[in-house]
PDB file of C-alpha atoms and ligand atoms in Angstrom:
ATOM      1  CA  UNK V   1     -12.683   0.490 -62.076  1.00  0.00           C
ATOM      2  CA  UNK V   2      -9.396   1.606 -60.593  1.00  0.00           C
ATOM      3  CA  UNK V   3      -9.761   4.264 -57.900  1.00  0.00           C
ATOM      4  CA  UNK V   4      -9.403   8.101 -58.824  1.00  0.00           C
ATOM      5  CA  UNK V   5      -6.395   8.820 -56.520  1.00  0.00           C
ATOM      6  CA  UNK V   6      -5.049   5.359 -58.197  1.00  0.00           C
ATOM      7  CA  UNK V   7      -5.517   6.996 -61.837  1.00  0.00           C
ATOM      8  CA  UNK V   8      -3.811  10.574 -60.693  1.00  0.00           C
ATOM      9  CA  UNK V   9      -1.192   9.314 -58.568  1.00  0.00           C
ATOM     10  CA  UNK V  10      -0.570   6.768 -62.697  1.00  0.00           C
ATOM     11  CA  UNK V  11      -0.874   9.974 -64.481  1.00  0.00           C
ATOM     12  CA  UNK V  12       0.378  12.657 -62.924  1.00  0.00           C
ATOM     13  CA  UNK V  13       0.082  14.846 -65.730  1.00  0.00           C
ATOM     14  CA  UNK V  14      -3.834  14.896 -64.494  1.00  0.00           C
ATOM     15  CA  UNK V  15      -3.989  18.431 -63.090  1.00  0.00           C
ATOM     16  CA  UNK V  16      -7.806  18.310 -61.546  1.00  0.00           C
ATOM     17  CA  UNK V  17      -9.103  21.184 -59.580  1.00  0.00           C
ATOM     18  CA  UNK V  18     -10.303  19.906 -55.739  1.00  0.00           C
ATOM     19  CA  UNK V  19     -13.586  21.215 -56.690  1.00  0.00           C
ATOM     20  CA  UNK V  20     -13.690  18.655 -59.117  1.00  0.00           C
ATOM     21  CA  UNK V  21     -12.046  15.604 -57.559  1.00  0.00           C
ATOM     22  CA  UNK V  22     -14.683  15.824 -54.524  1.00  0.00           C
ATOM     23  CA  UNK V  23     -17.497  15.764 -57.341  1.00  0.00           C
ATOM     24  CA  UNK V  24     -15.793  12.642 -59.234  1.00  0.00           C
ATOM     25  CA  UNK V  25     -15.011  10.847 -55.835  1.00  0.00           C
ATOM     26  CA  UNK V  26     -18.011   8.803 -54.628  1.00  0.00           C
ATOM     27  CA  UNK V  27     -19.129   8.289 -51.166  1.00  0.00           C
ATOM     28  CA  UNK V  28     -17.045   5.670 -49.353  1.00  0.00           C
ATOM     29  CA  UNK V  29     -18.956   2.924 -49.654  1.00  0.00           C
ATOM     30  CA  UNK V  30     -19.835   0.424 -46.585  1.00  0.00           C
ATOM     31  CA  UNK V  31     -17.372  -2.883 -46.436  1.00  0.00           C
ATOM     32  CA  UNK V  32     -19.418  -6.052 -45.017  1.00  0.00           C
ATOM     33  CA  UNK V  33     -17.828  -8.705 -42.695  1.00  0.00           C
ATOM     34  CA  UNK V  34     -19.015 -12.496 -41.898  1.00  0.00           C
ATOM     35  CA  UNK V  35     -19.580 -12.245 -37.744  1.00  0.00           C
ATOM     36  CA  UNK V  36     -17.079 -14.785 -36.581  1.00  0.00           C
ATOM     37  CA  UNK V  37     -17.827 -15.148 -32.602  1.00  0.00           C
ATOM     38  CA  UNK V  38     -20.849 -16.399 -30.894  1.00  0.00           C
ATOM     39  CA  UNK V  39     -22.321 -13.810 -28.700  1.00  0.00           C
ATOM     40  CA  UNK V  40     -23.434 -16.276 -26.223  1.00  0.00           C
ATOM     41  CA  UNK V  41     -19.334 -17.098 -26.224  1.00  0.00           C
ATOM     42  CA  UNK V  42     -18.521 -13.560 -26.242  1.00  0.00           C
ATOM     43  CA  UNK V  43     -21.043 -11.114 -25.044  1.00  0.00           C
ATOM     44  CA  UNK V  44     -21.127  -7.684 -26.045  1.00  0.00           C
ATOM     45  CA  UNK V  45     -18.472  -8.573 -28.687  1.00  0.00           C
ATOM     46  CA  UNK V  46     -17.777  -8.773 -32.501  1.00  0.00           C
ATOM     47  CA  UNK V  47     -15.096 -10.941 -33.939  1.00  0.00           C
ATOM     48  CA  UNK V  48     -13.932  -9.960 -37.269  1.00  0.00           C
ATOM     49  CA  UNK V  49     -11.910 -12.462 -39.679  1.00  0.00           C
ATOM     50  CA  UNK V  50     -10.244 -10.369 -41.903  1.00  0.00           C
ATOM     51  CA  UNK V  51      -7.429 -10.307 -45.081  1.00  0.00           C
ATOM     52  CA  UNK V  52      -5.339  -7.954 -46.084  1.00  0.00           C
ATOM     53  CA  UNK V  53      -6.169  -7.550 -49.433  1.00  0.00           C
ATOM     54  CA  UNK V  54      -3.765  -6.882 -51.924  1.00  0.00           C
ATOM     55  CA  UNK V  55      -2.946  -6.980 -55.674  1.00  0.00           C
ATOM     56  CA  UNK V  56      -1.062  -5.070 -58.555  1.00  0.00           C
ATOM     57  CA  UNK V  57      -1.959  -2.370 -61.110  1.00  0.00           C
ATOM     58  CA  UNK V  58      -1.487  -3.067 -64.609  1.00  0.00           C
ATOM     59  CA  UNK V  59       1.570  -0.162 -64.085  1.00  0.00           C
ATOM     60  CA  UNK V  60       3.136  -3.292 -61.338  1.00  0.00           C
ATOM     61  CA  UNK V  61       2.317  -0.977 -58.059  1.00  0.00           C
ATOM     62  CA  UNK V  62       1.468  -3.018 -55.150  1.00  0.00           C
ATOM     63  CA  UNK V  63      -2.386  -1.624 -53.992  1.00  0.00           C
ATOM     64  CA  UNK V  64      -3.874  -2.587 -50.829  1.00  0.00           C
ATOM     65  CA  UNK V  65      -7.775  -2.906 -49.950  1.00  0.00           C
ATOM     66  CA  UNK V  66      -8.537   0.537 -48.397  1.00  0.00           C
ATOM     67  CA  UNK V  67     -10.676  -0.858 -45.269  1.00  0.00           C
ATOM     68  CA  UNK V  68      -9.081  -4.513 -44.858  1.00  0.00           C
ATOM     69  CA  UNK V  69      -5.608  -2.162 -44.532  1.00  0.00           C
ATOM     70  CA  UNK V  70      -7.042   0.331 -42.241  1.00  0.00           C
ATOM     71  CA  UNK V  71      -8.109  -2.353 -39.717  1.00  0.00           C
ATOM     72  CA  UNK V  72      -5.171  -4.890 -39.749  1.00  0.00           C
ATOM     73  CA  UNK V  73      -2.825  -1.084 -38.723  1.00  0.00           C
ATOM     74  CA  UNK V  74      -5.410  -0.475 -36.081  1.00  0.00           C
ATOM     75  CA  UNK V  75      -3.432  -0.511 -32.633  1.00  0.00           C
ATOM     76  CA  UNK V  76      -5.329  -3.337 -30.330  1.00  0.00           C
ATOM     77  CA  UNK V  77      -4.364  -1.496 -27.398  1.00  0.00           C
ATOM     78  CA  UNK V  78      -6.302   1.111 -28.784  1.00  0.00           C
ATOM     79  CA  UNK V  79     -10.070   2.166 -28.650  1.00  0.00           C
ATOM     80  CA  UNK V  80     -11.416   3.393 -32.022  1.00  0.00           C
ATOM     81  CA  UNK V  81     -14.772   4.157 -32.255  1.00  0.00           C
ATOM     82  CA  UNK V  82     -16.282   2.225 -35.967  1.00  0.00           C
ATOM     83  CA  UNK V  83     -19.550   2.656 -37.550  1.00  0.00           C
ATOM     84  CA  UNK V  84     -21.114  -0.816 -37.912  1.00  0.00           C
ATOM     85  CA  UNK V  85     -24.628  -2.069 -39.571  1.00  0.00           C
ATOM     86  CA  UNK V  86     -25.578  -5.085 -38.767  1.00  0.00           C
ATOM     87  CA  UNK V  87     -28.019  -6.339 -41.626  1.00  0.00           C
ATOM     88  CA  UNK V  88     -31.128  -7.481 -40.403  1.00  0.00           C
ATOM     89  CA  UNK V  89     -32.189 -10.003 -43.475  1.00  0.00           C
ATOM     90  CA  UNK V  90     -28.844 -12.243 -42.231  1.00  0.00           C
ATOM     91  CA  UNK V  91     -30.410 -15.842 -42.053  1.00  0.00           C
ATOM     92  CA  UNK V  92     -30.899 -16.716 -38.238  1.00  0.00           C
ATOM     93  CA  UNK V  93     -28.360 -19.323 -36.984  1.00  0.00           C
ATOM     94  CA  UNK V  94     -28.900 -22.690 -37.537  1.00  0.00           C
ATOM     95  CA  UNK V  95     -30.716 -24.310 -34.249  1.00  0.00           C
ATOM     96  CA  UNK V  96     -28.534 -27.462 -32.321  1.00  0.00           C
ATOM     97  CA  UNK V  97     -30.858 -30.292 -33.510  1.00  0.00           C
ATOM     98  CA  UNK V  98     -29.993 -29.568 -37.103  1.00  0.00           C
ATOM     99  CA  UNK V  99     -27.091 -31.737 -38.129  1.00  0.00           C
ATOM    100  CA  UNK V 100     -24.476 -29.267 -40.035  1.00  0.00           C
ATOM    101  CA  UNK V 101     -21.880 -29.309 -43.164  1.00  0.00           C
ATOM    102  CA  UNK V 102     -19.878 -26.054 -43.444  1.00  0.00           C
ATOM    103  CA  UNK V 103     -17.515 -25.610 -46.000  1.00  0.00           C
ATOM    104  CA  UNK V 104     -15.661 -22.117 -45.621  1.00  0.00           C
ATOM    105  CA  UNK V 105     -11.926 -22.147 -46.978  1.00  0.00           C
ATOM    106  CA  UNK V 106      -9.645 -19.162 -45.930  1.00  0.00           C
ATOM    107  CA  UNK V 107     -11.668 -16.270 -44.536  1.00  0.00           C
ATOM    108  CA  UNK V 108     -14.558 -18.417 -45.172  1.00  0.00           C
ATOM    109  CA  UNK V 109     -14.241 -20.237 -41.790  1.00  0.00           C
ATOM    110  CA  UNK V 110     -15.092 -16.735 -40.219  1.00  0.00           C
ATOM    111  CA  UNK V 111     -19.020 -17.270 -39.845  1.00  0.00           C
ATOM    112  CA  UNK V 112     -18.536 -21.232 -38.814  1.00  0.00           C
ATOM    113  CA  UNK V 113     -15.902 -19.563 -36.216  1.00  0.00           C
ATOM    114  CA  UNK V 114     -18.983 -18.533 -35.071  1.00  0.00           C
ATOM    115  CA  UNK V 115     -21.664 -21.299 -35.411  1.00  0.00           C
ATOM    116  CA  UNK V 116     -19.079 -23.630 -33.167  1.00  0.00           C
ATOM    117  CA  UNK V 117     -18.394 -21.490 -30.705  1.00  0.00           C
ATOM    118  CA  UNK V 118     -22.281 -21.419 -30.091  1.00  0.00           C
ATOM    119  CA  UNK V 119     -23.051 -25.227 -30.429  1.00  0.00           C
ATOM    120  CA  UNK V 120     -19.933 -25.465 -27.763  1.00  0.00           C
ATOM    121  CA  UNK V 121     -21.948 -23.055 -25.357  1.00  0.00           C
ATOM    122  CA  UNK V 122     -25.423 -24.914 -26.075  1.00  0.00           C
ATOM    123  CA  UNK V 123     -23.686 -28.477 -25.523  1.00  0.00           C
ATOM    124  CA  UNK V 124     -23.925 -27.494 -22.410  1.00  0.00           C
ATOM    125  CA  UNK V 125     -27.642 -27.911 -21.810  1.00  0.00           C
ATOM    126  CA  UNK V 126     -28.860 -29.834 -24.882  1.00  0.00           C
ATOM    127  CA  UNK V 127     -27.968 -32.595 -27.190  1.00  0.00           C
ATOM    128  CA  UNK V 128     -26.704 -30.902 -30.251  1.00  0.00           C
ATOM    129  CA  UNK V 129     -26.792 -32.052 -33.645  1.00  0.00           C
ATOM    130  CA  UNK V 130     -23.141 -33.335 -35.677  1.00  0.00           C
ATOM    131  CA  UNK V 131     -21.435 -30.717 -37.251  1.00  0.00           C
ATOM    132  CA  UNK V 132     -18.527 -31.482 -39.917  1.00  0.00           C
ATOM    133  CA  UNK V 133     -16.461 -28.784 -41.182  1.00  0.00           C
ATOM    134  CA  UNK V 134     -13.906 -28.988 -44.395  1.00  0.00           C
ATOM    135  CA  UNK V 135     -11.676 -25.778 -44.298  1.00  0.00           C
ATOM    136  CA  UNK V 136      -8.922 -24.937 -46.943  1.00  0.00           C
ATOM    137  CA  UNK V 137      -5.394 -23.037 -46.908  1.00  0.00           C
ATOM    138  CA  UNK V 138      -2.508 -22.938 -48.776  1.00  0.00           C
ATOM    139  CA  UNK V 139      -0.106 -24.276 -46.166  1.00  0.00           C
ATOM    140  CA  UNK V 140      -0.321 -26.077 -42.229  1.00  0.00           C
ATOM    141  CA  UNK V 141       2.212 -23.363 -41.245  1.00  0.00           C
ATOM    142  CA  UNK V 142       1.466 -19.917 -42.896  1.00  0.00           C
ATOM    143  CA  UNK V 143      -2.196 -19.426 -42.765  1.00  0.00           C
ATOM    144  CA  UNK V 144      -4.033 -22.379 -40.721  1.00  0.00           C
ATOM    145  CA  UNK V 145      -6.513 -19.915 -39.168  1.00  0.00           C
ATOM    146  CA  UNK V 146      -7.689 -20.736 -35.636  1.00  0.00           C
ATOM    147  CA  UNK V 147      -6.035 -24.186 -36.100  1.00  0.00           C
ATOM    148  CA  UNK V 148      -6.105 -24.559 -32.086  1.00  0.00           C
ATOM    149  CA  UNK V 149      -9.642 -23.855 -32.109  1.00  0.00           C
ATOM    150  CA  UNK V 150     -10.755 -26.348 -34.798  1.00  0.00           C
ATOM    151  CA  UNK V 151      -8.427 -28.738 -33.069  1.00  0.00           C
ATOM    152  CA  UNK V 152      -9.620 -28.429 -29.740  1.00  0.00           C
ATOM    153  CA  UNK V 153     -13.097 -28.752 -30.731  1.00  0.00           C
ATOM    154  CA  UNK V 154     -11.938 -32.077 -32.775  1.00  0.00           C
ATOM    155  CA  UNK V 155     -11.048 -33.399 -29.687  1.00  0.00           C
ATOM    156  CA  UNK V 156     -12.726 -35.315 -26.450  1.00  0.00           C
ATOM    157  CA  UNK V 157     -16.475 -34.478 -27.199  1.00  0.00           C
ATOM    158  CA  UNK V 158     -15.887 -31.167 -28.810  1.00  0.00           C
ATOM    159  CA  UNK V 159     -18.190 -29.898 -31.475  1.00  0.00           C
ATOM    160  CA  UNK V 160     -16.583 -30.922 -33.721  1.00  0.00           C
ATOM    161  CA  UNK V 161     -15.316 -34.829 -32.028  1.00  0.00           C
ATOM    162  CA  UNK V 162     -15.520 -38.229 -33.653  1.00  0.00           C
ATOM    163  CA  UNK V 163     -17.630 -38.665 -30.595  1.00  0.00           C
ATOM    164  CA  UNK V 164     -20.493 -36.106 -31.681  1.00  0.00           C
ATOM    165  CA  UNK V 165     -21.000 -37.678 -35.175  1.00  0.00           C
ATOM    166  CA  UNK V 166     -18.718 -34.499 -36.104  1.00  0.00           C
ATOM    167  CA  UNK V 167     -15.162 -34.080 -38.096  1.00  0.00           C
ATOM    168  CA  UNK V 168     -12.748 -31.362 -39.218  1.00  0.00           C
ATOM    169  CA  UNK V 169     -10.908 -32.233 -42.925  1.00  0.00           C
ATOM    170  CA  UNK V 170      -8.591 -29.595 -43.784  1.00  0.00           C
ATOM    171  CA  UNK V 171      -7.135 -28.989 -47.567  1.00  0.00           C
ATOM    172  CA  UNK V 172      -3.785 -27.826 -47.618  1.00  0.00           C
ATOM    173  CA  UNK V 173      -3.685 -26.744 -50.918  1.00  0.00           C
ATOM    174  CA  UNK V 174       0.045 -26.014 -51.647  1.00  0.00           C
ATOM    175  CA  UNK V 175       1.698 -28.396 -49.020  1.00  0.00           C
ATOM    176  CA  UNK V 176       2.388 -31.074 -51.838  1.00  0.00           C
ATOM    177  CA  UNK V 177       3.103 -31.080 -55.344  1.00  0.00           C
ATOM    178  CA  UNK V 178      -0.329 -31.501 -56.614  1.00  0.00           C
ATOM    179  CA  UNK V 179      -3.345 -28.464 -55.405  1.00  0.00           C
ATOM    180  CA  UNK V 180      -5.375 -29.939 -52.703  1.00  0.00           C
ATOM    181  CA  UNK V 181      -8.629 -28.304 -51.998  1.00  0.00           C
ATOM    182  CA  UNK V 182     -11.792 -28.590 -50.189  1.00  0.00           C
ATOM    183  CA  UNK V 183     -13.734 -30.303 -52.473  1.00  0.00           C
ATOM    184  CA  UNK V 184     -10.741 -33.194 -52.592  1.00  0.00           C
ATOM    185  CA  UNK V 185     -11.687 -33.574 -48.971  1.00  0.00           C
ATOM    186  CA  UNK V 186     -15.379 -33.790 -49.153  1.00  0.00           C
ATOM    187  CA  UNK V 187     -14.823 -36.399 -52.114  1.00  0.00           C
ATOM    188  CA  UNK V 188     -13.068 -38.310 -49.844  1.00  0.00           C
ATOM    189  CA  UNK V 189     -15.680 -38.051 -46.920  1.00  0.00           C
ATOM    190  CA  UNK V 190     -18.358 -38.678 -49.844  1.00  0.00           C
ATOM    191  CA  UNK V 191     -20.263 -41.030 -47.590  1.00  0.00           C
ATOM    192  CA  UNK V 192     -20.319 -38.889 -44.444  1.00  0.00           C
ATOM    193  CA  UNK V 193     -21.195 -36.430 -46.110  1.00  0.00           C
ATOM    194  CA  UNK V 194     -24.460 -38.249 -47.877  1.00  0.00           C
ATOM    195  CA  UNK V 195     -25.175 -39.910 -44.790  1.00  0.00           C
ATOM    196  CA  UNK V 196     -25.260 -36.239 -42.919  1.00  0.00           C
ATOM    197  CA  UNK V 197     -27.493 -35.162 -46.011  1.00  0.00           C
ATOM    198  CA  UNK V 198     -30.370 -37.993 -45.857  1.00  0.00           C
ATOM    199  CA  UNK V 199     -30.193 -36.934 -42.193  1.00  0.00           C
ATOM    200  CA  UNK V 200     -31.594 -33.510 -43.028  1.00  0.00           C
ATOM    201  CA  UNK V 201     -28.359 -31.535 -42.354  1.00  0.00           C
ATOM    202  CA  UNK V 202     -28.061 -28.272 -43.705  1.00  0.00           C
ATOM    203  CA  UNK V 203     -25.093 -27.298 -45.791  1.00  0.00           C
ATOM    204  CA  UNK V 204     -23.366 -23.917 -45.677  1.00  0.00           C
ATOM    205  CA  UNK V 205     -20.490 -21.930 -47.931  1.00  0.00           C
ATOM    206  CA  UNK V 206     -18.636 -18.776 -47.228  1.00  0.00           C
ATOM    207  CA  UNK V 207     -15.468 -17.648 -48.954  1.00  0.00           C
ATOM    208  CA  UNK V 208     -13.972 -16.624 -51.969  1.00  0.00           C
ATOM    209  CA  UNK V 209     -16.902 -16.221 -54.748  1.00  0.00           C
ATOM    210  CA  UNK V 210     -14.414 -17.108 -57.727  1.00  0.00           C
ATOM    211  CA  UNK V 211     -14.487 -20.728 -58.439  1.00  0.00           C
ATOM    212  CA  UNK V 212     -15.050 -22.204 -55.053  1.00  0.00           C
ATOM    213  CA  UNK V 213     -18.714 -22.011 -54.402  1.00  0.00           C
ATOM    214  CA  UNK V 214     -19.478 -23.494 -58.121  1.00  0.00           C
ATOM    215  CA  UNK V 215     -16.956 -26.283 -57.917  1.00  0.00           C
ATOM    216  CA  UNK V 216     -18.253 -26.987 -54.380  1.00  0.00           C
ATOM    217  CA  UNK V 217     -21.412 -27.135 -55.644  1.00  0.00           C
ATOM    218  CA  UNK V 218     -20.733 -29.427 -58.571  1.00  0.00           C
ATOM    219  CA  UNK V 219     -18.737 -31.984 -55.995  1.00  0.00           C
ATOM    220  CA  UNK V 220     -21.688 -32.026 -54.192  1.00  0.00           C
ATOM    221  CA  UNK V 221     -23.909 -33.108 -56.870  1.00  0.00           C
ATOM    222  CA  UNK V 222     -21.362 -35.675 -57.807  1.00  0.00           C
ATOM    223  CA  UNK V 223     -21.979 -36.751 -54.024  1.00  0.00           C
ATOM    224  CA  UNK V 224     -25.598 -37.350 -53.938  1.00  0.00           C
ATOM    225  CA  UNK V 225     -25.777 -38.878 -57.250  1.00  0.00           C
ATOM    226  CA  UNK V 226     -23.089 -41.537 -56.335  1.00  0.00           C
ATOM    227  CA  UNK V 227     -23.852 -42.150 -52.816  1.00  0.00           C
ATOM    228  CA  UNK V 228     -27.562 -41.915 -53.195  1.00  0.00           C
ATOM    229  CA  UNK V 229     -27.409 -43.810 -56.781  1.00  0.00           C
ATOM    230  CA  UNK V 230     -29.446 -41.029 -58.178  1.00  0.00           C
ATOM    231  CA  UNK V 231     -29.027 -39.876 -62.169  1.00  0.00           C
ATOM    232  CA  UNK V 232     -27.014 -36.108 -62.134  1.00  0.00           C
ATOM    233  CA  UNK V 233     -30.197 -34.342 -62.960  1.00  0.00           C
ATOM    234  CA  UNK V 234     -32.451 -35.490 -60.156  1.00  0.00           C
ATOM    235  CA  UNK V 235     -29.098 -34.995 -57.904  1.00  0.00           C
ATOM    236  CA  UNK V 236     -28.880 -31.294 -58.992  1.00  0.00           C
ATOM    237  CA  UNK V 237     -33.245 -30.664 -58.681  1.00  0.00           C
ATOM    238  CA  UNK V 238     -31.961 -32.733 -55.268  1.00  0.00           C
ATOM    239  CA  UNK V 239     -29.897 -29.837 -54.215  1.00  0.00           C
ATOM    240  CA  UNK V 240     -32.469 -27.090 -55.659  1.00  0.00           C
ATOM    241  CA  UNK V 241     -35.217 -28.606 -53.144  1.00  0.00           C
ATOM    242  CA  UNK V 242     -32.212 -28.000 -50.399  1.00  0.00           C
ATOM    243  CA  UNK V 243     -32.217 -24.566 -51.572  1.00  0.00           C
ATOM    244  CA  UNK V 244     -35.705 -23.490 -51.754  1.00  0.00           C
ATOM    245  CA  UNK V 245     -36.086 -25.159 -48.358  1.00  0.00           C
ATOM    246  CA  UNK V 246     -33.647 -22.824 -47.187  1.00  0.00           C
ATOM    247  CA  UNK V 247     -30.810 -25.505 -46.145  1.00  0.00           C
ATOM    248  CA  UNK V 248     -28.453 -24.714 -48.375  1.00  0.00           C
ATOM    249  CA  UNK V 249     -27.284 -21.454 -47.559  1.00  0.00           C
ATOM    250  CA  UNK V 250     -24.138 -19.871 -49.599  1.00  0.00           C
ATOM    251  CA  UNK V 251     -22.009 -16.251 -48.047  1.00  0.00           C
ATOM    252  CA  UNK V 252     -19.386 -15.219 -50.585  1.00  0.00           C
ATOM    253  CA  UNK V 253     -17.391 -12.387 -51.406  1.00  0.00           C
ATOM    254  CA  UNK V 254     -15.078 -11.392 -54.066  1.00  0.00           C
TER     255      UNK V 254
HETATM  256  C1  FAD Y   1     -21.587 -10.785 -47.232  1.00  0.00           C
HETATM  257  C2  FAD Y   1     -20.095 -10.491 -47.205  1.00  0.00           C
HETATM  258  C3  FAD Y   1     -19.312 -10.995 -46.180  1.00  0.00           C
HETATM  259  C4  FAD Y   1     -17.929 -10.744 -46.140  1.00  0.00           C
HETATM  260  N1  FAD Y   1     -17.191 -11.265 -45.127  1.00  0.00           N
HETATM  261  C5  FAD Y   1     -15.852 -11.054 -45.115  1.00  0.00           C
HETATM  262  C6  FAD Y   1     -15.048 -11.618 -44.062  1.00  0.00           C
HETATM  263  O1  FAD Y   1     -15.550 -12.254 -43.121  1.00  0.00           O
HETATM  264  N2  FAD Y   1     -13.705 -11.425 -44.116  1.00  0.00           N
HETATM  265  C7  FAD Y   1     -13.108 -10.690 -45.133  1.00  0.00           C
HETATM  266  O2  FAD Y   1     -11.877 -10.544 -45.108  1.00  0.00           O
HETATM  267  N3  FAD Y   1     -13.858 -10.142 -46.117  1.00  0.00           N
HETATM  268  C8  FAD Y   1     -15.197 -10.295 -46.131  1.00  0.00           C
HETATM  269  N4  FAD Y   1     -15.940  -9.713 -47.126  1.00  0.00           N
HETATM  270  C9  FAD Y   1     -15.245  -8.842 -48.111  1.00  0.00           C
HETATM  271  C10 FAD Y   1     -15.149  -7.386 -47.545  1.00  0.00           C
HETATM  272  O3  FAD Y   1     -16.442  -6.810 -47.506  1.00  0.00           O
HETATM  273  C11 FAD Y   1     -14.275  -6.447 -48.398  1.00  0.00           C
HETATM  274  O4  FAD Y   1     -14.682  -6.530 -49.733  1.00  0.00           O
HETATM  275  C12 FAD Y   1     -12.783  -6.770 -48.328  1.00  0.00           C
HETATM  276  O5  FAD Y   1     -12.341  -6.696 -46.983  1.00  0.00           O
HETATM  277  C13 FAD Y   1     -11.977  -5.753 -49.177  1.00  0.00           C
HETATM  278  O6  FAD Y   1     -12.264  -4.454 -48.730  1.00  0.00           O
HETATM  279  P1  FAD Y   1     -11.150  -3.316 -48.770  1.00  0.00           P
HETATM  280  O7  FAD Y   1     -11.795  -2.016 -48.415  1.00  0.00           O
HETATM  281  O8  FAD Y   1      -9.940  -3.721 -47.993  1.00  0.00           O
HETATM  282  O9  FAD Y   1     -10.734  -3.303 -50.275  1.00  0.00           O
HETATM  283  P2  FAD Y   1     -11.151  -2.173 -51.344  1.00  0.00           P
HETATM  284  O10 FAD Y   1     -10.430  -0.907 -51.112  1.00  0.00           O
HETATM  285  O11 FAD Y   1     -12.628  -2.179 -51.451  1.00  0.00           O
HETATM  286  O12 FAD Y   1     -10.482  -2.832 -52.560  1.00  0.00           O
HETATM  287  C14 FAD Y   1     -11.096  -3.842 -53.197  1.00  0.00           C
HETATM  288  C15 FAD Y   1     -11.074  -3.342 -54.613  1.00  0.00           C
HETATM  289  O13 FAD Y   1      -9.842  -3.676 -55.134  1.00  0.00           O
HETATM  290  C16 FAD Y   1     -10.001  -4.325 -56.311  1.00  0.00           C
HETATM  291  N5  FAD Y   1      -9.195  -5.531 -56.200  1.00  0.00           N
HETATM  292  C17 FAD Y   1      -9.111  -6.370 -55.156  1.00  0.00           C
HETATM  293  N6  FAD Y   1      -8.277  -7.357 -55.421  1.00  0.00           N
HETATM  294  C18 FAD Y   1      -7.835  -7.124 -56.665  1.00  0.00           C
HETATM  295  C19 FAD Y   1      -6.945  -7.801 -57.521  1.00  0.00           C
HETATM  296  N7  FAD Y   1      -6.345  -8.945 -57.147  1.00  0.00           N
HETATM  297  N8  FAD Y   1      -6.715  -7.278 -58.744  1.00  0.00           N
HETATM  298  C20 FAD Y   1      -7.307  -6.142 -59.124  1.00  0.00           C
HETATM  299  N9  FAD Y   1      -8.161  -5.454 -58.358  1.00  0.00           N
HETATM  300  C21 FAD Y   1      -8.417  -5.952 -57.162  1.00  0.00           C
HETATM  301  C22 FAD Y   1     -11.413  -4.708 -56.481  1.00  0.00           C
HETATM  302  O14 FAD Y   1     -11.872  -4.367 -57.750  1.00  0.00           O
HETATM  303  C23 FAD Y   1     -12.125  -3.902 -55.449  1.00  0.00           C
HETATM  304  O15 FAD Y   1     -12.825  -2.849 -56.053  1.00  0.00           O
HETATM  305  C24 FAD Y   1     -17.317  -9.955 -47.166  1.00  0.00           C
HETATM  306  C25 FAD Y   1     -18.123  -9.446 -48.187  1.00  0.00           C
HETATM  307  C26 FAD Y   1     -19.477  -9.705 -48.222  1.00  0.00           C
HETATM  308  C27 FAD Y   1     -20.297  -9.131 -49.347  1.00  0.00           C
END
């Protein structure tokens, strides 16, 4: 439902009496965010991974999201007090001995932001489990978020290193003629990505709820089936049994 200043500001021939409007309006409902820093990285911090969101009204005005917009004009020079819940039933993070496959295109790499950052800081003092990551964008140059992150931790015996059993495959979906996306990638790591599987890993989604998390889900199905020569039904009661055991954990948003 469009917003009520939305519909007065359309139809302006709408005379309603303030009374009124404050009775229609409802409460400004919470917004919730994906953590994206590790707070043994950054103590007594919260990163934030936010878009701008953004889209047209059937009468071609150009509407932005009212909190996304709010925060991306905050000044960061600036100390505004904000109201924040953090939700209690989040699932705890994953511990360093359990191998990892995250799959979080655009803002979706905001919660894995936050899962590498910590495996970095507990490298330091235990063996930690391999950790692949496939992250999607429309182009290398316009919205590669935290590239220099994700490449840092590709390198040497990062995280995320050939070294650590790890690796970082990124879709660029509009750099070529044909749409590239994340599932393309994990199709092409099919192997690794069984291999990481049979070895107990746990897989996590974040992102964009519209067709991502199915078709992610369907690739993956494809994935155990072929690599592990199973028939498509017993690969999807495969992934149910990844579910229920609580290792296949999916954070999306429209
Ligand atoms: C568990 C969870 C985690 C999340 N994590 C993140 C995160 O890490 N980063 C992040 O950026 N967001 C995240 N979100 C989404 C976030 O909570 C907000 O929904 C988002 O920022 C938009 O809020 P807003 O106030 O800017 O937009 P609003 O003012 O709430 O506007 C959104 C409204 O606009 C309408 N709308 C939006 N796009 C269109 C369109 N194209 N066409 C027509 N109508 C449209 C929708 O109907 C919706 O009611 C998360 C959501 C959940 C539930």
């Amino acid at each position: 439902m469009p917003p009520a200043l939305q519909v007065l500001e359309d139809f302006p021939s709408v005379q309603l009496p303030f009374e009124w409007l404050v009775q229609l309006v409802p409460p400004l409902k919470t917004r919730a965010f994906s953590i994206s820093s590790s707070p043994s990285a950054h103590p007594n911090q919260v990163h934030l991974t936010v878009s701008v969101v953004s889209w047209m009204t059937p009468f071609k005005r150009k509407r932005y999201g009212l909190c996304s917009t709010w925060l991306a004009g905050l000044d960061p020079h600036k100390r505004v007090p904000i109201p924040a819940w953090f939700r209690r039933d989040s699932p705890p993070p994953p511990p360093p001995s359990l191998p990892l496959i995250l799959i979080g295109p655009g803002t979706g790499c905001a919660p894995f932001r936050a899962f590498v950052e910590e495996r970095a800081v507990q490298s330091v003092s235990w063996p930690i489990a391999p950790v692949i990551f496939f992250f999607g964008c429309r182009n290398e140059d316009s919205d590669f978020l935290y590239r220099d992150f994700w490449l840092s931790h590709t390198d040497g015996k990062g995280v995320l290193s050939e070294e650590k059993g790890g690796g970082f495959f990124v879709a660029f979906s509009r750099d070529q003629p044909h749409e590239v996306y994340v599932q393309n990638k994990m199709q092409e790591q099919s192997e690794r990505v069984w291999n990481l599987l049979s070895a107990g890993a746990a897989v996590y989604i974040a992102g964009s709820s519209t067709k991502m998390p199915a078709d992610v889900h369907s690739c993956l199905e494809e994935i155990v089936s072929r690599e592990g020569g199973l028939p498509r039904e017993s690969a999807a009661r495969w992934l149910r049994m990844l579910e229920r055991d609580g290792r296949y954990v999916i954070e999306t948003w429209s």
